[in-house]
Amino acid sequence: MARRPAAGLTVLAALRRDASLSAIAAGLLAVLISYAGPLVILFQAAQAAHVSPEMTASWVWAISVGAGLSGIVLSLWLKAPVITAWSAPGTALLITLFPGLSLNEAVGAYLTAAMLIGLVGLTGSFDRLMRHMPPGIASGMLAGILFQFGARAFKAVETAPVLGLGLGMLAGYLVFKRLWPRYHVVAVLALGLALTAALGQWSQRGLTWQLTVPQFITPAWSWASSLSLALPLVLVSLSGQFLPGMAILRSAGYATPARPILAVTSLGALLTAPFGGITTVLAAITAALCTGREAHAEPSRRYVAGLANGVFYLLAGSLGGSLIALFLALPPALVAVLAGLALLGAIGANLSALVQDAAHREAGLITFLATASGLNFLGLASAFWGVVFGGAAYVLLRPARA
């Protein structure tokens, strides 16, 4: 009687079959964009807390490992490109709290937030919320979030240190989209790096390679840290990260439940919090890079982008500030143009879905405009307010349609 192959061999065989250059490049691009922007906020928070460079490197290690491990586990488990990251709004909140808040209290608040988010996920309440969200509102929110990145791609052309970088990437996108539609994003990335090097805009001076040594931080709890950091972390993570992140997965055709995603990311946050890791969340912007056709034409093979994303996170975290400095050495124009062009497909798909949903079109349009406006009120991002305004329009206008 023939023996069944070991589970590990089965997974490896599936990966060899499903792996593709486009999916791996999508995972790398998502990591690059994650580090190019939100990491600057983390450095500002570290400066406000007056911590050492070694402690800052530990923070980078913790957020990278938390996102990397949770993304790998979830992508393999759910066979979907589940892209995770750390809470950028939560990191920005730290700047206003340090140095009045001690580092030990911050870690205690991280642990509290992770447990509360995990509890929300295990109860299934977040899944019920997702089931009752009208499709037009979900598409409007996603289009509004991504619209800003698409617009920045063209705005970056006028602010690029060398005009040829932005214009060259835009022209390359059109050519590569026509000639190699499956790998056009990879080709644009390669072109952008080549132009950056040729124009002398990528400096690697002073770059050294060394492994990160995690620094353990003893947690401490207080009512002040729970109310000023833990509860806001839960609110902004659920409304600004998990909500649009789940909507992106659903719009791409992945019927993944929120329960395992919230549970695994919360567990990852619990493990990395003592080393400075802030809340691990479901990514929204970078998720759109890995869930569309640019990652792979077959949705069942796009989970490789989630695996690649997690592996690149682990590599970057292990090298600490060294690899991060390499990412940050890229000119902002390259990252802005690359992100906007890579998200064009997702922007178009959600705008099309908004228009086609005639029953919720007006509510979806209100959601889109509110989200794209960049409104930030009461510490809550525009994605949250877009859903609030769009939901109100849906409820109030529904009887008139009936």
Short mmCIF file of C-alpha atoms in Angstrom, two decimals:
data_model
loop_
_atom_site.label_atom_id
_atom_site.label_comp_id
_atom_site.label_asym_id
_atom_site.label_seq_id
_atom_site.Cartn_x
_atom_site.Cartn_y
_atom_site.Cartn_z
CA MET A 1 0.00 0.00 0.00
CA ALA A 2 1.49 3.34 -1.06
CA ARG A 3 2.23 5.82 1.66
CA ARG A 4 0.84 9.33 1.49
CA PRO A 5 3.45 12.06 1.06
CA ALA A 6 4.38 14.03 4.14
CA ALA A 7 2.46 17.25 4.72
CA GLY A 8 5.66 19.30 4.48
CA LEU A 9 6.46 17.84 1.08
CA THR A 10 2.92 18.55 -0.07
CA VAL A 11 3.24 22.21 0.92
CA LEU A 12 6.62 22.52 -0.80
CA ALA A 13 5.26 20.90 -3.95
CA ALA A 14 2.33 23.32 -3.96
CA LEU A 15 4.68 26.28 -3.52
CA ARG A 16 6.89 25.14 -6.39
CA ARG A 17 3.80 24.83 -8.55
CA ASP A 18 2.19 28.14 -7.55
CA ALA A 19 5.25 30.39 -7.19
CA SER A 20 5.67 33.15 -9.75
CA LEU A 21 7.93 36.13 -10.24
CA SER A 22 4.96 38.51 -10.33
CA ALA A 23 3.64 37.30 -6.95
CA ILE A 24 7.07 37.49 -5.31
CA ALA A 25 7.61 40.98 -6.74
CA ALA A 26 4.19 42.07 -5.41
CA GLY A 27 5.18 40.88 -1.92
CA LEU A 28 8.49 42.75 -2.14
CA LEU A 29 6.79 45.90 -3.39
CA ALA A 30 4.30 45.78 -0.50
CA VAL A 31 7.17 45.58 2.02
CA LEU A 32 9.02 48.39 0.27
CA ILE A 33 6.02 50.70 0.44
CA SER A 34 5.36 49.76 4.09
CA TYR A 35 8.89 50.73 5.09
CA ALA A 36 9.16 53.80 2.89
CA GLY A 37 6.40 55.70 4.69
CA PRO A 38 5.17 54.45 8.10
CA LEU A 39 8.69 53.59 9.27
CA VAL A 40 9.53 57.29 9.36
CA ILE A 41 6.71 57.71 11.89
CA LEU A 42 8.26 54.95 14.02
CA PHE A 43 11.61 56.76 14.01
CA GLN A 44 9.87 59.97 15.12
CA ALA A 45 8.18 58.09 17.97
CA ALA A 46 11.55 56.64 19.02
CA GLN A 47 13.03 60.13 19.09
CA ALA A 48 10.13 61.37 21.22
CA ALA A 49 10.70 58.50 23.66
CA HIS A 50 14.46 59.23 23.77
CA VAL A 51 15.39 55.58 23.23
CA SER A 52 18.75 54.28 22.03
CA PRO A 53 19.48 53.21 18.42
CA GLU A 54 19.62 49.60 19.67
CA MET A 55 16.12 49.91 21.12
CA THR A 56 14.86 51.50 17.90
CA ALA A 57 16.30 48.56 15.94
CA SER A 58 14.47 46.24 18.34
CA TRP A 59 11.21 48.05 17.56
CA VAL A 60 11.84 47.56 13.84
CA TRP A 61 12.62 43.88 14.46
CA ALA A 62 9.41 43.41 16.48
CA ILE A 63 7.00 45.04 14.04
CA SER A 64 8.64 43.22 11.12
CA VAL A 65 8.58 39.80 12.77
CA GLY A 66 4.99 40.27 13.96
CA ALA A 67 3.82 41.20 10.47
CA GLY A 68 5.99 38.60 8.74
CA LEU A 69 5.04 35.58 10.82
CA SER A 70 1.32 36.37 10.91
CA GLY A 71 1.24 36.99 7.15
CA ILE A 72 3.01 33.71 6.39
CA VAL A 73 0.77 31.67 8.71
CA LEU A 74 -2.46 33.23 7.44
CA SER A 75 -1.54 33.08 3.76
CA LEU A 76 -0.65 29.38 4.04
CA TRP A 77 -3.65 28.57 6.21
CA LEU A 78 -6.30 30.45 4.23
CA LYS A 79 -4.64 30.11 0.80
CA ALA A 80 -5.19 33.82 0.24
CA PRO A 81 -2.77 36.77 0.01
CA VAL A 82 -3.21 37.98 3.59
CA ILE A 83 -0.93 41.00 3.98
CA THR A 84 -0.27 42.21 7.51
CA ALA A 85 1.60 45.21 8.86
CA TRP A 86 1.81 47.33 11.99
CA SER A 87 -0.57 50.09 13.00
CA ALA A 88 0.71 53.31 11.41
CA PRO A 89 -2.01 55.50 13.04
CA GLY A 90 -1.18 53.88 16.38
CA THR A 91 2.49 54.68 15.85
CA ALA A 92 1.62 58.31 15.12
CA LEU A 93 -0.33 58.37 18.38
CA LEU A 94 2.85 57.45 20.25
CA ILE A 95 4.51 60.70 19.19
CA THR A 96 1.93 62.69 21.14
CA LEU A 97 2.24 60.49 24.25
CA PHE A 98 6.03 60.18 24.63
CA PRO A 99 7.92 60.99 26.80
CA GLY A 100 5.07 61.47 29.28
CA LEU A 101 4.20 57.81 28.81
CA SER A 102 6.92 55.39 29.87
CA LEU A 103 8.13 52.69 27.50
CA ASN A 104 7.01 50.03 29.97
CA GLU A 105 3.49 51.45 30.05
CA ALA A 106 3.42 51.56 26.26
CA VAL A 107 4.24 47.84 26.11
CA GLY A 108 1.49 47.13 28.65
CA ALA A 109 -0.94 49.05 26.43
CA TYR A 110 0.22 47.04 23.37
CA LEU A 111 -0.58 43.81 25.22
CA THR A 112 -3.99 45.10 26.33
CA ALA A 113 -4.88 46.19 22.79
CA ALA A 114 -3.81 42.85 21.34
CA MET A 115 -5.99 40.94 23.81
CA LEU A 116 -9.02 43.15 23.12
CA ILE A 117 -8.67 42.82 19.34
CA GLY A 118 -8.30 39.07 19.70
CA LEU A 119 -11.46 38.97 21.80
CA VAL A 120 -13.38 40.90 19.13
CA GLY A 121 -12.20 38.42 16.53
CA LEU A 122 -13.02 35.30 18.53
CA THR A 123 -16.58 36.45 19.25
CA GLY A 124 -17.29 36.72 15.51
CA SER A 125 -18.70 40.25 15.83
CA PHE A 126 -16.35 41.60 13.17
CA ASP A 127 -17.50 38.96 10.69
CA ARG A 128 -21.13 40.01 11.27
CA LEU A 129 -20.19 43.62 10.56
CA MET A 130 -18.55 42.65 7.27
CA ARG A 131 -21.58 40.63 6.15
CA HIS A 132 -23.91 43.62 6.60
CA MET A 133 -21.74 46.16 4.75
CA PRO A 134 -23.38 47.11 1.39
CA PRO A 135 -21.10 46.39 -1.60
CA GLY A 136 -21.31 49.96 -2.90
CA ILE A 137 -20.08 51.38 0.39
CA ALA A 138 -17.22 48.89 0.58
CA SER A 139 -16.15 49.75 -2.99
CA GLY A 140 -16.44 53.47 -2.31
CA MET A 141 -14.26 53.19 0.78
CA LEU A 142 -11.59 51.20 -1.05
CA ALA A 143 -11.60 53.52 -4.06
CA GLY A 144 -11.27 56.52 -1.73
CA ILE A 145 -8.34 55.01 0.13
CA LEU A 146 -6.47 54.04 -3.02
CA PHE A 147 -7.33 57.20 -4.98
CA GLN A 148 -4.89 59.26 -2.93
CA PHE A 149 -2.02 56.98 -3.88
CA GLY A 150 -2.92 57.06 -7.55
CA ALA A 151 -3.01 60.87 -7.52
CA ARG A 152 0.36 61.06 -5.74
CA ALA A 153 1.97 59.09 -8.56
CA PHE A 154 1.38 62.02 -10.91
CA LYS A 155 1.93 64.71 -8.29
CA ALA A 156 5.35 63.18 -7.55
CA VAL A 157 6.52 63.96 -11.09
CA GLU A 158 6.73 67.69 -10.37
CA THR A 159 8.44 67.17 -7.00
CA ALA A 160 10.95 64.54 -8.12
CA PRO A 161 14.57 65.64 -7.60
CA VAL A 162 15.13 64.74 -11.23
CA LEU A 163 12.11 65.10 -13.48
CA GLY A 164 13.28 62.22 -15.67
CA LEU A 165 12.72 59.67 -12.89
CA GLY A 166 8.96 60.21 -12.64
CA LEU A 167 8.39 60.73 -16.36
CA GLY A 168 10.55 57.74 -17.24
CA MET A 169 8.57 55.45 -14.92
CA LEU A 170 5.25 56.73 -16.29
CA ALA A 171 6.37 56.15 -19.87
CA GLY A 172 7.78 52.75 -18.92
CA TYR A 173 4.48 51.74 -17.38
CA LEU A 174 2.62 52.30 -20.65
CA VAL A 175 5.22 50.42 -22.68
CA PHE A 176 5.51 47.48 -20.27
CA LYS A 177 1.74 47.26 -19.82
CA ARG A 178 1.43 46.83 -23.59
CA LEU A 179 4.33 44.41 -24.06
CA TRP A 180 4.41 42.42 -20.79
CA PRO A 181 1.08 42.98 -19.01
CA ARG A 182 1.67 40.21 -16.45
CA TYR A 183 5.06 41.54 -15.32
CA HIS A 184 4.65 45.24 -16.01
CA VAL A 185 4.90 46.24 -12.32
CA VAL A 186 8.13 44.25 -11.95
CA ALA A 187 9.51 45.94 -15.06
CA VAL A 188 8.55 49.41 -13.78
CA LEU A 189 10.28 48.66 -10.46
CA ALA A 190 13.45 47.56 -12.28
CA LEU A 191 13.31 50.66 -14.48
CA GLY A 192 12.84 52.92 -11.47
CA LEU A 193 15.85 51.41 -9.69
CA ALA A 194 17.97 51.71 -12.83
CA LEU A 195 16.97 55.37 -13.32
CA THR A 196 17.61 56.09 -9.63
CA ALA A 197 21.13 54.67 -9.86
CA ALA A 198 21.86 56.35 -13.19
CA LEU A 199 20.72 59.75 -11.91
CA GLY A 200 22.71 59.42 -8.69
CA GLN A 201 19.63 59.56 -6.43
CA TRP A 202 20.37 56.38 -4.44
CA SER A 203 23.15 56.82 -1.92
CA GLN A 204 24.43 53.82 0.05
CA ARG A 205 27.22 55.60 1.88
CA GLY A 206 27.58 54.62 5.53
CA LEU A 207 25.44 51.50 5.11
CA THR A 208 26.58 48.59 7.28
CA TRP A 209 25.06 45.12 7.57
CA GLN A 210 24.45 43.67 11.02
CA LEU A 211 21.86 41.48 12.73
CA THR A 212 19.38 42.99 15.17
CA VAL A 213 19.53 42.05 18.86
CA PRO A 214 15.98 42.30 20.33
CA GLN A 215 15.70 44.28 23.57
CA PHE A 216 13.20 42.97 26.14
CA ILE A 217 10.97 45.59 27.81
CA THR A 218 9.16 44.73 31.04
CA PRO A 219 5.47 45.67 30.61
CA ALA A 220 3.65 47.88 33.10
CA TRP A 221 -0.06 48.66 33.28
CA SER A 222 -1.86 51.84 34.27
CA TRP A 223 -5.29 53.32 33.73
CA ALA A 224 -3.70 56.26 31.94
CA SER A 225 -1.92 54.08 29.36
CA SER A 226 -5.00 51.89 28.86
CA LEU A 227 -7.30 54.86 28.19
CA SER A 228 -4.86 57.03 26.25
CA LEU A 229 -3.16 54.32 24.16
CA ALA A 230 -4.72 50.83 24.38
CA LEU A 231 -8.34 51.79 23.62
CA PRO A 232 -7.44 54.21 20.78
CA LEU A 233 -5.19 51.48 19.33
CA VAL A 234 -8.11 49.06 19.27
CA LEU A 235 -10.43 51.61 17.66
CA VAL A 236 -8.07 52.84 14.94
CA SER A 237 -6.88 49.30 14.19
CA LEU A 238 -10.39 47.91 13.70
CA SER A 239 -11.78 50.89 11.80
CA GLY A 240 -8.73 52.04 9.87
CA GLN A 241 -6.90 48.76 9.18
CA PHE A 242 -8.98 45.61 9.63
CA LEU A 243 -12.16 47.08 8.11
CA PRO A 244 -10.65 48.26 4.80
CA GLY A 245 -8.26 45.29 4.76
CA MET A 246 -11.11 42.79 4.95
CA ALA A 247 -13.05 44.76 2.34
CA ILE A 248 -10.08 44.52 -0.05
CA LEU A 249 -9.92 40.75 0.42
CA ARG A 250 -13.67 40.40 -0.17
CA SER A 251 -13.63 42.64 -3.24
CA ALA A 252 -10.86 40.46 -4.72
CA GLY A 253 -13.07 37.40 -4.31
CA TYR A 254 -11.59 35.90 -1.13
CA ALA A 255 -14.35 34.85 1.27
CA THR A 256 -11.94 34.66 4.19
CA PRO A 257 -13.48 35.04 7.65
CA ALA A 258 -12.15 37.76 9.91
CA ARG A 259 -12.00 35.53 12.99
CA PRO A 260 -8.73 33.68 12.20
CA ILE A 261 -7.10 36.86 10.89
CA LEU A 262 -7.81 38.84 14.04
CA ALA A 263 -6.82 35.88 16.22
CA VAL A 264 -3.46 35.26 14.52
CA THR A 265 -2.48 38.94 14.26
CA SER A 266 -3.36 39.43 17.93
CA LEU A 267 -1.22 36.45 18.88
CA GLY A 268 1.66 37.88 16.85
CA ALA A 269 1.24 41.23 18.60
CA LEU A 270 1.27 39.55 22.02
CA LEU A 271 4.56 37.78 21.23
CA THR A 272 6.36 40.84 19.85
CA ALA A 273 4.99 43.55 22.18
CA PRO A 274 7.65 43.00 24.90
CA PHE A 275 10.30 43.89 22.32
CA GLY A 276 8.58 47.11 21.21
CA GLY A 277 6.18 45.72 18.61
CA ILE A 278 3.04 47.82 18.28
CA THR A 279 -0.29 46.26 17.23
CA THR A 280 -0.11 43.89 14.24
CA VAL A 281 -2.97 44.60 11.85
CA LEU A 282 -4.35 43.65 8.46
CA ALA A 283 -2.82 45.86 5.77
CA ALA A 284 -5.08 47.88 3.50
CA ILE A 285 -3.06 49.81 0.91
CA THR A 286 -0.32 47.24 0.37
CA ALA A 287 -2.91 44.44 0.38
CA ALA A 288 -4.34 45.80 -2.86
CA LEU A 289 -0.96 45.23 -4.50
CA CYS A 290 -1.07 41.50 -3.74
CA THR A 291 -4.75 40.66 -4.26
CA GLY A 292 -5.15 41.86 -7.85
CA ARG A 293 -4.22 40.48 -11.26
CA GLU A 294 -0.83 42.16 -11.06
CA ALA A 295 0.21 39.53 -8.50
CA HIS A 296 -1.07 36.65 -10.65
CA ALA A 297 -3.82 36.03 -13.16
CA GLU A 298 -5.14 33.10 -11.09
CA PRO A 299 -6.55 34.14 -7.68
CA SER A 300 -5.72 30.72 -6.21
CA ARG A 301 -1.99 31.37 -6.72
CA ARG A 302 -1.83 34.87 -5.29
CA TYR A 303 -1.28 33.56 -1.76
CA VAL A 304 2.39 33.31 -2.76
CA ALA A 305 2.49 37.12 -2.63
CA GLY A 306 1.46 36.94 1.03
CA LEU A 307 4.18 34.38 1.75
CA ALA A 308 6.81 36.45 -0.06
CA ASN A 309 5.67 39.55 1.81
CA GLY A 310 6.13 37.75 5.13
CA VAL A 311 9.57 36.40 4.19
CA PHE A 312 10.81 39.83 3.13
CA TYR A 313 9.50 41.26 6.41
CA LEU A 314 11.48 38.66 8.37
CA LEU A 315 14.66 39.36 6.38
CA ALA A 316 14.31 43.11 6.87
CA GLY A 317 13.59 42.73 10.57
CA SER A 318 16.57 40.44 11.12
CA LEU A 319 18.87 43.00 9.54
CA GLY A 320 17.28 45.76 11.61
CA GLY A 321 18.19 49.28 10.67
CA SER A 322 20.62 48.20 7.94
CA LEU A 323 18.12 47.03 5.34
CA ILE A 324 15.64 49.68 6.43
CA ALA A 325 18.24 52.35 5.70
CA LEU A 326 18.63 50.81 2.26
CA PHE A 327 14.89 51.14 1.66
CA LEU A 328 14.81 54.67 2.97
CA ALA A 329 17.67 55.61 0.65
CA LEU A 330 15.27 55.36 -2.28
CA PRO A 331 13.92 58.73 -3.42
CA PRO A 332 10.34 59.37 -2.27
CA ALA A 333 9.29 60.02 -5.88
CA LEU A 334 10.17 56.44 -6.88
CA VAL A 335 8.03 54.95 -4.13
CA ALA A 336 5.12 57.32 -4.79
CA VAL A 337 5.07 56.69 -8.55
CA LEU A 338 5.52 52.94 -8.14
CA ALA A 339 2.73 52.64 -5.57
CA GLY A 340 0.28 54.71 -7.61
CA LEU A 341 0.91 52.84 -10.86
CA ALA A 342 0.71 49.44 -9.16
CA LEU A 343 -2.67 50.36 -7.64
CA LEU A 344 -4.31 51.60 -10.86
CA GLY A 345 -6.01 48.25 -11.44
CA ALA A 346 -7.46 48.14 -7.94
CA ILE A 347 -8.68 51.75 -8.19
CA GLY A 348 -10.42 51.07 -11.49
CA ALA A 349 -12.01 47.84 -10.26
CA ASN A 350 -13.54 49.51 -7.19
CA LEU A 351 -14.77 52.56 -9.09
CA SER A 352 -16.40 50.22 -11.60
CA ALA A 353 -18.04 48.22 -8.79
CA LEU A 354 -19.31 51.45 -7.19
CA VAL A 355 -20.94 52.63 -10.43
CA GLN A 356 -22.47 49.25 -11.25
CA ASP A 357 -24.13 48.93 -7.83
CA ALA A 358 -27.14 51.08 -8.75
CA ALA A 359 -29.00 50.41 -5.49
CA HIS A 360 -26.17 51.84 -3.36
CA ARG A 361 -24.53 54.18 -5.86
CA GLU A 362 -25.21 57.46 -4.05
CA ALA A 363 -24.19 56.06 -0.67
CA GLY A 364 -21.07 54.61 -2.30
CA LEU A 365 -20.22 57.95 -3.89
CA ILE A 366 -20.54 59.73 -0.54
CA THR A 367 -18.30 57.08 1.01
CA PHE A 368 -15.75 57.56 -1.77
CA LEU A 369 -15.63 61.36 -1.45
CA ALA A 370 -15.43 61.32 2.36
CA THR A 371 -12.68 58.73 2.33
CA ALA A 372 -10.68 60.39 -0.46
CA SER A 373 -10.88 63.75 1.34
CA GLY A 374 -8.36 62.60 3.96
CA LEU A 375 -10.66 63.71 6.78
CA ASN A 376 -9.20 63.06 10.24
CA PHE A 377 -11.57 63.85 13.09
CA LEU A 378 -11.46 62.75 16.74
CA GLY A 379 -8.33 60.77 15.97
CA LEU A 380 -10.18 58.55 13.45
CA ALA A 381 -9.07 58.22 9.84
CA SER A 382 -11.13 59.10 6.78
CA ALA A 383 -11.86 55.43 6.01
CA PHE A 384 -13.91 55.24 9.22
CA TRP A 385 -15.80 58.46 8.51
CA GLY A 386 -16.41 57.41 4.93
CA VAL A 387 -18.21 54.31 6.18
CA VAL A 388 -20.14 56.40 8.75
CA PHE A 389 -21.35 58.98 6.21
CA GLY A 390 -21.98 56.40 3.52
CA GLY A 391 -23.84 54.16 5.95
CA ALA A 392 -26.01 57.06 7.06
CA ALA A 393 -26.83 57.85 3.43
CA TYR A 394 -27.66 54.20 2.79
CA VAL A 395 -30.06 54.04 5.75
CA LEU A 396 -31.76 57.40 5.10
CA LEU A 397 -32.13 57.03 1.34
CA ARG A 398 -33.19 53.40 1.31
CA PRO A 399 -36.93 54.03 2.06
CA ALA A 400 -37.10 56.55 -0.80
CA ARG A 401 -35.83 53.94 -3.24
CA ALA A 402 -38.38 51.44 -1.94
#
